Short mmCIF file of C-alpha atoms and ligand atoms in Angstrom, two decimals:
data_model
loop_
_atom_site.label_atom_id
_atom_site.label_comp_id
_atom_site.label_asym_id
_atom_site.label_seq_id
_atom_site.Cartn_x
_atom_site.Cartn_y
_atom_site.Cartn_z
CA MET A 1 -27.93 134.48 -82.23
CA LEU A 2 -25.58 132.52 -84.44
CA GLY A 3 -28.03 132.52 -87.33
CA ARG A 4 -27.44 130.82 -90.63
CA ILE A 5 -26.39 133.07 -93.43
CA SER A 6 -28.30 133.75 -96.63
CA LYS A 7 -28.30 131.35 -99.56
CA ARG A 8 -25.96 133.58 -101.50
CA LEU A 9 -23.62 133.57 -98.55
CA LEU A 10 -23.96 129.86 -98.07
CA SER A 11 -21.93 129.24 -101.18
CA SER A 12 -19.27 131.64 -100.01
CA ALA A 13 -19.31 130.11 -96.56
CA LYS A 14 -18.94 126.71 -98.18
CA GLU A 15 -15.83 128.13 -99.71
CA ALA A 16 -15.04 129.00 -96.14
CA THR A 17 -14.24 125.33 -95.80
CA GLY A 18 -11.18 126.78 -97.33
CA LEU A 19 -11.18 130.03 -95.39
CA LEU A 20 -9.25 128.76 -92.38
CA ALA A 21 -6.99 126.78 -94.69
CA GLU A 22 -6.51 129.87 -96.83
CA LEU A 23 -5.67 132.04 -93.84
CA LYS A 24 -3.11 129.45 -92.76
CA HIS A 25 -1.65 129.43 -96.27
CA ARG A 26 -1.47 133.18 -96.12
CA GLY A 27 0.63 132.87 -92.99
CA LEU A 28 -2.02 134.72 -90.99
CA ILE A 29 -2.73 131.99 -88.43
CA LEU A 30 -0.09 130.72 -86.05
CA GLN A 31 -2.14 129.20 -83.23
CA MET A 32 -5.74 128.14 -83.00
CA ALA A 33 -7.45 127.24 -79.75
CA GLN A 34 -9.39 123.98 -79.38
CA PRO A 35 -11.95 122.95 -80.47
CA GLU A 36 -10.52 123.55 -83.92
CA GLN A 37 -12.96 121.11 -85.50
CA TRP A 38 -15.90 123.11 -84.17
CA LEU A 39 -14.83 126.20 -86.09
CA HIS A 40 -14.22 124.20 -89.27
CA ASP A 41 -17.66 122.61 -88.97
CA LYS A 42 -19.31 125.94 -88.27
CA LEU A 43 -17.82 127.51 -91.37
CA ASN A 44 -18.42 124.43 -93.50
CA GLY A 45 -22.05 124.38 -92.39
CA GLY A 46 -22.59 127.86 -93.81
CA HIS A 47 -22.89 129.54 -90.43
CA LYS A 48 -22.07 133.14 -89.88
CA ILE A 49 -19.71 133.74 -86.95
CA LYS A 50 -18.74 136.85 -85.02
CA LEU A 51 -15.12 137.59 -84.22
CA TYR A 52 -13.39 140.31 -82.23
CA CYS A 53 -9.96 141.83 -81.86
CA GLY A 54 -8.84 144.63 -79.53
CA ALA A 55 -6.13 147.25 -79.34
CA ASP A 56 -5.24 149.35 -76.31
CA PRO A 57 -5.02 153.14 -76.67
CA THR A 58 -1.35 153.24 -75.71
CA ALA A 59 -0.55 155.45 -78.72
CA LYS A 60 -2.52 157.84 -80.89
CA SER A 61 -2.36 155.54 -83.88
CA LEU A 62 -2.54 151.92 -84.95
CA HIS A 63 0.59 150.56 -86.58
CA LEU A 64 1.43 147.94 -89.20
CA GLY A 65 1.88 145.22 -86.54
CA ASN A 66 -1.74 145.76 -85.45
CA VAL A 67 -2.86 145.33 -89.05
CA VAL A 68 -1.79 141.66 -89.06
CA PRO A 69 -4.56 140.34 -86.73
CA LEU A 70 -6.95 142.91 -88.23
CA MET A 71 -6.36 141.29 -91.63
CA ILE A 72 -7.77 138.04 -90.20
CA LEU A 73 -10.89 139.96 -89.20
CA LEU A 74 -11.07 141.70 -92.59
CA ASN A 75 -10.85 138.36 -94.43
CA PHE A 76 -13.85 137.11 -92.44
CA TYR A 77 -15.75 140.40 -92.71
CA VAL A 78 -15.64 140.67 -96.50
CA ARG A 79 -16.88 137.09 -96.71
CA GLY A 80 -20.02 137.83 -94.73
CA HIS A 81 -19.01 137.31 -91.09
CA ASP A 82 -19.55 139.91 -88.39
CA VAL A 83 -16.69 141.59 -86.57
CA VAL A 84 -16.23 143.66 -83.44
CA ALA A 85 -13.26 146.02 -83.34
CA LEU A 86 -12.54 146.98 -79.76
CA VAL A 87 -10.52 149.77 -78.26
CA GLY A 88 -9.36 149.11 -74.71
CA GLY A 89 -10.50 152.28 -72.93
CA ALA A 90 -10.55 150.31 -69.66
CA THR A 91 -7.68 147.89 -70.26
CA GLY A 92 -5.51 150.75 -71.49
CA ARG A 93 -5.60 152.16 -67.96
CA VAL A 94 -4.14 148.96 -66.56
CA GLY A 95 -1.48 148.01 -69.11
CA ASP A 96 -0.96 144.67 -70.83
CA PRO A 97 2.28 142.96 -69.71
CA SER A 98 2.18 140.55 -72.71
CA GLY A 99 5.43 140.50 -74.60
CA ARG A 100 6.97 143.22 -72.43
CA LYS A 101 10.11 142.99 -70.37
CA THR A 102 9.34 146.05 -68.26
CA GLU A 103 6.40 147.79 -66.65
CA ARG A 104 4.58 150.46 -68.66
CA THR A 105 4.73 154.05 -67.51
CA ALA A 106 1.34 155.49 -66.55
CA MET A 107 -0.41 157.60 -69.19
CA ASN A 108 -2.30 160.81 -68.46
CA ASP A 109 -6.08 160.50 -68.68
CA ASP A 110 -6.42 163.26 -71.27
CA VAL A 111 -3.84 161.64 -73.57
CA ARG A 112 -5.52 158.24 -73.23
CA LEU A 113 -8.95 159.71 -73.95
CA ARG A 114 -7.65 161.41 -77.10
CA ASN A 115 -6.04 158.15 -78.18
CA ILE A 116 -9.30 156.23 -77.70
CA VAL A 117 -11.14 158.54 -80.09
CA LYS A 118 -8.38 158.29 -82.68
CA ILE A 119 -7.97 154.51 -82.49
CA GLN A 120 -11.72 153.94 -82.75
CA ALA A 121 -11.90 156.14 -85.84
CA GLN A 122 -8.93 154.31 -87.34
CA LEU A 123 -10.48 150.90 -86.71
CA GLN A 124 -13.69 151.99 -88.42
CA LYS A 125 -11.72 153.44 -91.32
CA PHE A 126 -9.64 150.27 -91.66
CA PHE A 127 -12.80 148.22 -92.26
CA ASP A 128 -14.44 150.87 -94.49
CA ASN A 129 -11.37 151.19 -96.68
CA GLY A 130 -10.75 147.42 -96.54
CA LEU A 131 -14.27 146.73 -97.82
CA LYS A 132 -14.00 149.27 -100.64
CA TYR A 133 -10.64 147.77 -101.58
CA TYR A 134 -12.15 144.26 -101.63
CA GLN A 135 -15.10 145.44 -103.75
CA SER A 136 -12.77 147.17 -106.19
CA ARG A 137 -10.79 143.93 -106.70
CA PHE A 138 -13.79 141.58 -106.57
CA PRO A 139 -16.83 143.44 -107.97
CA GLN A 140 -18.85 140.19 -107.90
CA GLY A 141 -17.64 139.42 -104.37
CA GLU A 142 -19.55 138.48 -101.25
CA ILE A 143 -21.97 140.58 -99.20
CA PRO A 144 -19.98 141.77 -96.19
CA GLY A 145 -20.90 141.15 -92.58
CA LYS A 146 -21.45 143.85 -89.99
CA ILE A 147 -18.81 145.83 -88.19
CA VAL A 148 -19.27 147.21 -84.70
CA CYS A 149 -16.72 149.35 -82.87
CA GLU A 150 -16.68 149.01 -79.07
CA ASP A 151 -14.85 150.50 -76.13
CA ASN A 152 -14.54 148.10 -73.18
CA PHE A 153 -14.85 151.06 -70.79
CA HIS A 154 -18.58 150.96 -71.55
CA TRP A 155 -19.05 147.80 -69.51
CA TRP A 156 -16.10 148.14 -67.13
CA LYS A 157 -17.32 151.51 -65.81
CA ASP A 158 -20.35 149.81 -64.23
CA ILE A 159 -18.59 146.79 -62.73
CA ARG A 160 -17.99 146.96 -58.98
CA LEU A 161 -14.98 145.23 -57.49
CA LEU A 162 -16.89 143.38 -54.75
CA ASP A 163 -19.55 142.12 -57.14
CA PHE A 164 -16.92 141.05 -59.64
CA LEU A 165 -14.84 139.12 -57.07
CA ALA A 166 -17.91 137.46 -55.57
CA GLU A 167 -19.32 136.41 -58.91
CA TYR A 168 -16.25 135.57 -60.99
CA GLY A 169 -13.31 135.39 -58.56
CA ARG A 170 -13.67 131.68 -57.76
CA HIS A 171 -13.74 130.80 -61.47
CA ILE A 172 -10.46 132.54 -62.17
CA ARG A 173 -7.73 130.13 -61.10
CA ILE A 174 -4.47 131.73 -60.06
CA GLN A 175 -2.45 128.64 -61.03
CA SER A 176 -3.48 129.26 -64.65
CA MET A 177 -2.72 132.95 -64.29
CA PHE A 178 0.80 132.25 -63.03
CA GLY A 179 1.25 129.72 -65.82
CA ARG A 180 0.87 132.34 -68.59
CA SER A 181 4.12 133.40 -70.21
CA SER A 182 3.38 137.13 -69.81
CA ILE A 183 3.48 136.60 -66.03
CA GLY A 184 6.22 133.96 -65.71
CA SER A 185 8.79 135.89 -67.70
CA ARG A 186 8.23 139.04 -65.62
CA LEU A 187 8.35 137.25 -62.26
CA GLU A 188 11.81 136.00 -63.14
CA GLY A 189 13.07 139.59 -63.52
CA LYS A 190 14.32 141.50 -60.49
CA ASP A 191 11.53 144.11 -60.63
CA GLY A 192 8.67 141.61 -60.66
CA MET A 193 5.33 143.12 -61.66
CA GLY A 194 2.53 145.23 -60.22
CA PHE A 195 -0.90 143.87 -59.34
CA ASN A 196 -2.42 145.96 -62.15
CA GLU A 197 -0.47 144.16 -64.86
CA PHE A 198 -0.96 140.80 -63.12
CA THR A 199 -4.73 141.23 -63.31
CA TYR A 200 -4.76 142.43 -66.93
CA GLN A 201 -5.56 138.96 -68.30
CA ILE A 202 -8.72 138.86 -66.15
CA LEU A 203 -9.97 142.07 -67.73
CA GLN A 204 -9.45 140.82 -71.26
CA ALA A 205 -10.93 137.43 -70.30
CA TYR A 206 -14.05 139.16 -69.02
CA ASP A 207 -14.30 141.22 -72.24
CA PHE A 208 -14.48 138.02 -74.23
CA TYR A 209 -17.11 136.63 -71.83
CA HIS A 210 -19.12 139.87 -72.06
CA LEU A 211 -18.99 139.96 -75.86
CA TYR A 212 -19.92 136.25 -75.99
CA GLU A 213 -22.96 136.72 -73.76
CA GLU A 214 -24.12 140.10 -75.06
CA GLN A 215 -23.17 140.03 -78.74
CA GLY A 216 -22.62 136.41 -79.68
CA VAL A 217 -18.89 136.74 -80.33
CA THR A 218 -17.33 133.26 -80.40
CA VAL A 219 -13.81 133.85 -81.71
CA GLN A 220 -11.16 136.22 -80.42
CA VAL A 221 -8.28 137.18 -82.69
CA GLY A 222 -4.95 138.76 -81.75
CA GLY A 223 -1.23 138.75 -82.34
CA ASN A 224 0.50 135.73 -80.88
CA ASP A 225 1.54 137.67 -77.76
CA GLN A 226 -2.20 137.69 -76.92
CA TRP A 227 -2.43 133.89 -76.70
CA GLY A 228 -2.45 133.90 -72.87
CA ASN A 229 -5.14 136.61 -72.67
CA ILE A 230 -7.27 134.87 -75.29
CA THR A 231 -7.08 131.46 -73.58
CA ALA A 232 -7.86 133.17 -70.25
CA GLY A 233 -11.13 134.33 -71.87
CA ILE A 234 -11.89 130.87 -73.22
CA ASP A 235 -11.26 129.37 -69.72
CA LEU A 236 -13.56 131.91 -68.08
CA ILE A 237 -16.39 131.37 -70.58
CA ASN A 238 -16.10 127.58 -70.21
CA ARG A 239 -16.26 127.85 -66.41
CA VAL A 240 -18.99 130.47 -66.13
CA SER A 241 -21.34 130.19 -69.07
CA PRO A 242 -23.85 127.34 -69.08
CA ARG A 243 -24.13 127.74 -72.88
CA ALA A 244 -20.46 127.08 -73.52
CA GLN A 245 -21.00 123.33 -74.09
CA LYS A 246 -23.46 124.04 -76.88
CA ILE A 247 -21.83 127.11 -78.34
CA PRO A 248 -18.08 126.76 -77.88
CA VAL A 249 -15.59 129.58 -78.24
CA SER A 250 -12.23 129.68 -79.93
CA GLY A 251 -9.24 131.91 -80.55
CA LEU A 252 -6.87 132.58 -83.42
CA THR A 253 -3.50 134.24 -83.21
CA ALA A 254 -1.44 135.76 -85.99
CA PRO A 255 2.34 135.48 -86.07
CA LEU A 256 4.10 138.59 -84.80
CA LEU A 257 5.55 140.73 -87.52
CA THR A 258 9.19 141.18 -86.63
CA THR A 259 12.15 143.23 -87.80
CA ALA A 260 15.10 141.63 -89.55
CA SER A 261 16.70 141.26 -86.10
CA GLY A 262 13.65 139.39 -84.78
CA GLU A 263 12.18 142.20 -82.68
CA LYS A 264 8.36 142.61 -82.64
CA PHE A 265 7.19 145.60 -84.70
CA GLY A 266 5.31 147.68 -82.17
CA LYS A 267 5.04 150.60 -79.84
CA SER A 268 7.01 149.06 -76.99
CA ALA A 269 9.97 148.27 -79.22
CA GLY A 270 9.79 151.83 -80.59
CA ASN A 271 9.89 150.70 -84.22
CA ALA A 272 6.20 150.97 -85.08
CA VAL A 273 5.17 152.17 -88.56
CA PHE A 274 2.07 154.19 -87.67
CA LEU A 275 -0.99 154.47 -89.92
CA ASP A 276 -2.11 157.95 -88.89
CA PRO A 277 -1.75 160.11 -92.03
CA GLU A 278 -0.40 162.88 -89.80
CA ILE A 279 2.53 160.59 -88.97
CA ASN A 280 2.91 158.60 -92.18
CA SER A 281 1.32 159.64 -95.48
CA ALA A 282 -0.02 157.13 -97.99
CA PHE A 283 3.20 157.75 -99.88
CA ASP A 284 5.34 156.86 -96.82
CA ILE A 285 3.49 153.57 -96.47
CA PHE A 286 3.83 152.99 -100.22
CA GLN A 287 7.57 153.56 -99.89
CA PHE A 288 7.84 151.32 -96.84
CA PHE A 289 6.36 148.41 -98.79
CA TYR A 290 8.17 149.29 -102.01
CA ASN A 291 11.42 148.85 -100.04
CA THR A 292 10.48 145.31 -98.97
CA GLU A 293 13.31 142.78 -99.38
CA ASP A 294 12.73 140.26 -102.19
CA ALA A 295 12.54 137.46 -99.61
CA ASP A 296 9.54 139.08 -97.88
CA VAL A 297 7.45 140.18 -100.89
CA SER A 298 5.38 137.01 -101.23
CA ARG A 299 4.82 136.74 -97.45
CA PHE A 300 3.66 140.36 -97.22
CA LEU A 301 1.38 140.05 -100.28
CA LYS A 302 -0.37 137.14 -98.54
CA ILE A 303 -0.66 138.91 -95.19
CA PHE A 304 -1.37 142.52 -96.16
CA THR A 305 -3.54 142.20 -99.29
CA LEU A 306 -6.74 140.40 -100.27
CA LEU A 307 -5.38 139.33 -103.67
CA SER A 308 -6.08 135.65 -104.29
CA LEU A 309 -3.29 133.17 -103.64
CA ASP A 310 -3.28 132.32 -107.37
CA THR A 311 -2.84 135.97 -108.34
CA ILE A 312 -0.01 136.30 -105.84
CA GLU A 313 1.70 133.19 -107.14
CA ALA A 314 1.47 134.41 -110.74
CA ALA A 315 2.78 137.85 -109.74
CA MET A 316 5.70 136.27 -107.88
CA GLN A 317 6.64 134.11 -110.86
CA GLN A 318 6.72 137.24 -112.98
CA HIS A 319 8.74 139.04 -110.29
CA MET A 320 11.32 136.26 -110.01
CA LEU A 321 12.08 136.50 -113.76
CA SER A 322 13.54 139.99 -113.25
CA PRO A 323 13.62 140.91 -109.56
CA HIS A 324 15.51 144.14 -110.30
CA LEU A 325 12.34 145.57 -111.91
CA ARG A 326 10.67 145.26 -108.48
CA SER A 327 7.27 144.33 -109.96
CA GLY A 328 6.45 142.36 -106.77
CA GLN A 329 7.27 145.33 -104.55
CA THR A 330 5.28 147.69 -106.81
CA LEU A 331 2.21 145.46 -106.64
CA LEU A 332 2.56 145.04 -102.88
CA ALA A 333 2.98 148.76 -102.25
CA ARG A 334 0.04 149.70 -104.49
CA GLU A 335 -2.31 147.12 -102.99
CA VAL A 336 -1.51 147.88 -99.34
CA THR A 337 -1.73 151.63 -99.90
CA ASP A 338 -5.14 151.22 -101.58
CA LEU A 339 -6.32 149.00 -98.73
CA LEU A 340 -5.17 151.28 -95.92
CA PHE A 341 -5.59 154.74 -97.45
CA GLY A 342 -8.39 154.30 -99.97
CA VAL A 343 -8.67 152.99 -103.52
CA GLY A 344 -6.64 155.18 -105.87
CA SER A 345 -4.06 156.30 -103.32
CA GLY A 346 -1.79 153.44 -104.45
CA ASP A 347 -1.77 154.74 -108.02
CA THR A 348 -1.19 158.32 -106.92
CA SER A 349 1.70 157.17 -104.72
CA LEU A 350 3.14 155.17 -107.59
CA LYS A 351 3.07 158.27 -109.80
CA VAL A 352 4.64 160.35 -107.04
CA SER A 353 7.25 157.68 -106.48
CA LYS A 354 8.16 157.63 -110.18
CA ILE A 355 8.52 161.40 -110.15
CA VAL A 356 10.68 161.37 -107.08
CA PHE A 357 12.87 158.41 -107.92
CA GLU A 358 12.96 158.16 -111.70
CA LYS A 359 14.91 161.09 -113.01
CA ASP A 360 13.70 161.10 -116.61
CA THR A 361 9.99 161.40 -115.85
CA ALA A 362 10.66 163.93 -113.17
CA ASP A 363 12.56 166.32 -115.37
CA GLN A 364 9.54 166.79 -117.61
CA LEU A 365 7.32 168.07 -114.81
CA SER A 366 6.85 171.70 -114.04
CA GLY A 367 6.73 173.20 -110.57
CA ASP A 368 2.94 173.60 -110.86
CA GLU A 369 2.44 169.98 -111.91
CA LEU A 370 4.55 168.80 -108.98
CA ILE A 371 2.55 170.96 -106.58
CA LYS A 372 -0.75 169.55 -107.91
CA LEU A 373 0.30 165.91 -107.69
CA PHE A 374 1.92 166.12 -104.26
CA ASP A 375 -0.98 168.15 -102.95
CA LYS A 376 -3.35 165.40 -104.10
CA ALA A 377 -1.18 162.83 -102.36
CA LYS A 378 -1.43 165.07 -99.27
CA ILE A 379 2.33 165.19 -98.88
CA LEU A 380 3.10 168.63 -100.23
CA ARG A 381 5.11 170.61 -97.67
CA ASN A 382 5.36 174.35 -97.38
CA ALA A 383 8.25 176.61 -96.50
CA SER A 384 9.20 180.22 -96.84
CA LYS A 385 11.76 181.46 -99.34
CA SER A 386 13.45 183.16 -96.42
CA ASP A 387 14.02 179.78 -94.66
CA SER A 388 17.52 178.36 -94.74
CA LEU A 389 18.12 174.70 -95.56
CA VAL A 390 18.60 173.89 -91.86
CA ASP A 391 15.26 175.58 -91.05
CA ILE A 392 13.54 173.45 -93.67
CA ILE A 393 15.11 170.19 -92.49
CA VAL A 394 14.04 171.02 -88.92
CA LYS A 395 10.50 171.59 -90.18
CA VAL A 396 10.04 168.52 -92.37
CA ALA A 397 11.99 166.01 -90.26
CA SER A 398 10.76 167.40 -86.90
CA CYS A 399 14.29 167.44 -85.53
CA SER A 400 16.50 169.93 -83.72
CA LYS A 401 18.83 172.38 -85.49
CA SER A 402 21.87 170.42 -84.32
CA GLU A 403 20.40 167.18 -85.70
CA ALA A 404 19.71 168.94 -89.00
CA ARG A 405 23.35 170.12 -89.15
CA ARG A 406 24.51 166.58 -88.30
CA LYS A 407 22.47 165.18 -91.19
CA LEU A 408 24.13 167.71 -93.48
CA SER A 409 27.68 167.00 -92.30
CA GLN A 410 27.05 163.23 -92.49
CA GLY A 411 26.23 163.63 -96.18
CA SER A 412 22.62 162.47 -96.01
CA ILE A 413 20.98 165.58 -97.52
CA PHE A 414 20.36 165.78 -101.27
CA LEU A 415 18.58 168.50 -103.28
CA ASP A 416 16.85 168.75 -106.65
CA PHE A 417 16.09 166.00 -109.18
CA SER A 418 19.80 165.73 -109.74
CA ARG A 419 20.26 164.68 -106.09
CA THR A 420 23.05 167.13 -105.42
CA LYS A 421 24.66 166.30 -102.09
CA VAL A 422 24.75 169.35 -99.80
CA THR A 423 26.87 169.20 -96.66
CA GLN A 424 26.41 172.72 -95.26
CA ASP A 425 23.54 175.08 -94.54
CA VAL A 426 22.32 177.14 -97.55
CA SER A 427 20.53 180.42 -96.97
CA ASP A 428 19.54 181.17 -100.58
CA LEU A 429 18.07 178.04 -102.14
CA SER A 430 16.95 179.66 -105.43
CA LYS A 431 19.42 177.74 -107.61
CA TYR A 432 17.91 174.44 -106.42
CA LEU A 433 14.27 175.43 -106.99
CA ILE A 434 12.14 174.07 -109.85
CA ASP A 435 10.39 176.98 -111.62
CA ASP A 436 11.43 179.12 -108.68
CA LYS A 437 8.74 177.50 -106.48
CA VAL A 438 9.45 173.86 -105.61
CA LEU A 439 12.30 172.31 -103.62
CA ILE A 440 12.96 168.59 -103.69
CA LEU A 441 14.72 167.55 -100.48
CA ARG A 442 15.96 164.06 -99.81
CA ILE A 443 17.05 162.87 -96.37
CA GLY A 444 18.98 159.63 -96.54
CA LYS A 445 17.76 156.92 -98.89
CA GLN A 446 14.16 156.64 -97.74
CA LYS A 447 12.75 160.11 -97.14
CA CYS A 448 11.98 162.55 -99.93
CA TYR A 449 10.00 165.78 -99.54
CA VAL A 450 8.52 168.09 -102.17
CA ILE A 451 8.27 171.58 -100.71
CA LYS A 452 6.33 174.53 -102.06
CA MET A 453 8.42 177.64 -101.41
CA GLN A 454 6.41 180.81 -100.89
N1 LIG B 1 4.22 143.15 -84.71
C1 LIG B 1 3.01 142.64 -84.59
N2 LIG B 1 2.64 141.56 -85.33
C2 LIG B 1 1.40 141.03 -85.21
N3 LIG B 1 0.47 141.48 -84.36
C3 LIG B 1 0.78 142.55 -83.59
C4 LIG B 1 2.05 143.19 -83.67
N4 LIG B 1 2.07 144.24 -82.81
C5 LIG B 1 0.85 144.26 -82.21
N5 LIG B 1 0.08 143.26 -82.67
C6 LIG B 1 -1.27 142.91 -82.27
O1 LIG B 1 -2.12 144.04 -82.39
C7 LIG B 1 -3.12 143.99 -81.39
C8 LIG B 1 -3.14 145.29 -80.62
O2 LIG B 1 -1.89 145.46 -80.00
P1 LIG B 1 -1.46 146.73 -79.18
O3 LIG B 1 -2.38 147.85 -79.44
O4 LIG B 1 -1.25 146.39 -77.79
O5 LIG B 1 -0.09 147.06 -79.91
P2 LIG B 1 1.39 146.78 -79.46
O6 LIG B 1 2.30 147.40 -80.44
O7 LIG B 1 1.53 145.32 -79.19
O8 LIG B 1 1.47 147.63 -78.15
P3 LIG B 1 2.53 147.59 -77.06
O9 LIG B 1 3.86 147.53 -77.71
O10 LIG B 1 2.23 148.87 -76.34
O11 LIG B 1 2.20 146.34 -76.28
C9 LIG B 1 -2.79 142.77 -80.51
O12 LIG B 1 -3.55 141.67 -80.95
C10 LIG B 1 -1.32 142.54 -80.79
O13 LIG B 1 -0.92 141.20 -80.60
N1 LIG B 2 -4.48 143.29 -74.81
C1 LIG B 2 -4.57 143.72 -76.16
C2 LIG B 2 -5.67 144.71 -76.42
C3 LIG B 2 -7.03 144.18 -76.03
C4 LIG B 2 -7.71 144.76 -74.99
C5 LIG B 2 -8.95 144.27 -74.58
C6 LIG B 2 -9.47 143.15 -75.24
O1 LIG B 2 -10.69 142.65 -74.84
C7 LIG B 2 -8.80 142.56 -76.31
C8 LIG B 2 -7.57 143.08 -76.70
C9 LIG B 2 -3.22 144.34 -76.53
O2 LIG B 2 -2.61 144.96 -75.74
O3 LIG B 2 -2.80 144.25 -77.62
#
């Protein structure tokens, strides 16, 4: 099951001596379960391993926080190791208490089912795009491993409670369950926790066991809030599987990506940067990374790109000579956009960004050229010439009319290349249009829309 990899891969796996070290250098690994030496030896010996990481369908899209542990998987995948990307169709019904202060509200079945389809497609796309990105940067690179997408509902739907308790119940020790931080912190609160959330770790533990037995997965990867769930799986496998002595299992966690105030980037905290192009275009993600603080550029290049550490170091030295030119941010934004949205989308976003933010270039472009470029970047918006400014803000920012008026009165609406501040509604926008067909609307410092007026 854990076959040796081809001769060509052997050399790359030998380099994998350095793979764990490299991932640590990249800041992608925070904790590693014992036996650490086993994993080192496995990789040094040229063995292919299989790793998995899961995400629950608690939203219709993955977000940038989820990408951090997925980057560990991608690093292994492009170097010839196999990966399983799992969506928690079953676990999503129960709700993971990890890292949460309060209980989750129940989600309707139809919403969850829609989310499952979307998340699975996104996981597949992440690895497809990630591989193409790797091959574009390293044309002589390794032969990738295999990627399989799973939904844990496929095995959970057939498991019966009585059978499960009789077979596995005695091996799941409640002292260990109580000892996990996701449980302890919630028991201290006045609301306690429901039995569903208390049992969540058992479900994820069994997933790991199932994937170990059925598919030869030996390493589970997650964000650091998953440490308890991952070690619960390792405990279960060690107690139940007779093969565990010979073929040990391990776990790796990535540090949690946090905001400047130390809050985890994610759905629960309500600050997630979603990857669904319907929510954030390639250009939005480009802009997000282009706006990275100088202090974070090197860290993000190591986490969110596959550029070599040497290339990153050289780029950072260049950046530090004249930080105001933002060469580090430009590289970061271009690379991440290419990785997440497809090779070429970084360059298109860079062009769009220059047009939107650099006045001189922008002035030379006609309305038709703007329409073509923004259409290609899939961020061209449409509005009617009979729409007022408030109508347009409501449309592009998905807000209410009163919010749109508030944005105007607060002075955060700017029009045209010249960035004319407009503080009141305008019913006839013709004097702001480029070639009588394109409106450039800026909301605050970060959001800029190019709108085709028909
Ligand atoms: N900010 C983050 N940094 C690193 N990893 C993260 C971050 N947010 C989520 N992850 C990881 O992504 C994987 C999937 O997480 P999940 O789908 O539950 O997202 P989430 O934002 O943590 O959701 P929720 O807030 O609903 O718990 C897990 O391994 C989780 O640890
Ligand atoms: N518990 C993980 C998702 C997950 C679900 C099932 C698993 O087997 C693994 C991971 C989270 O909420 O982030």
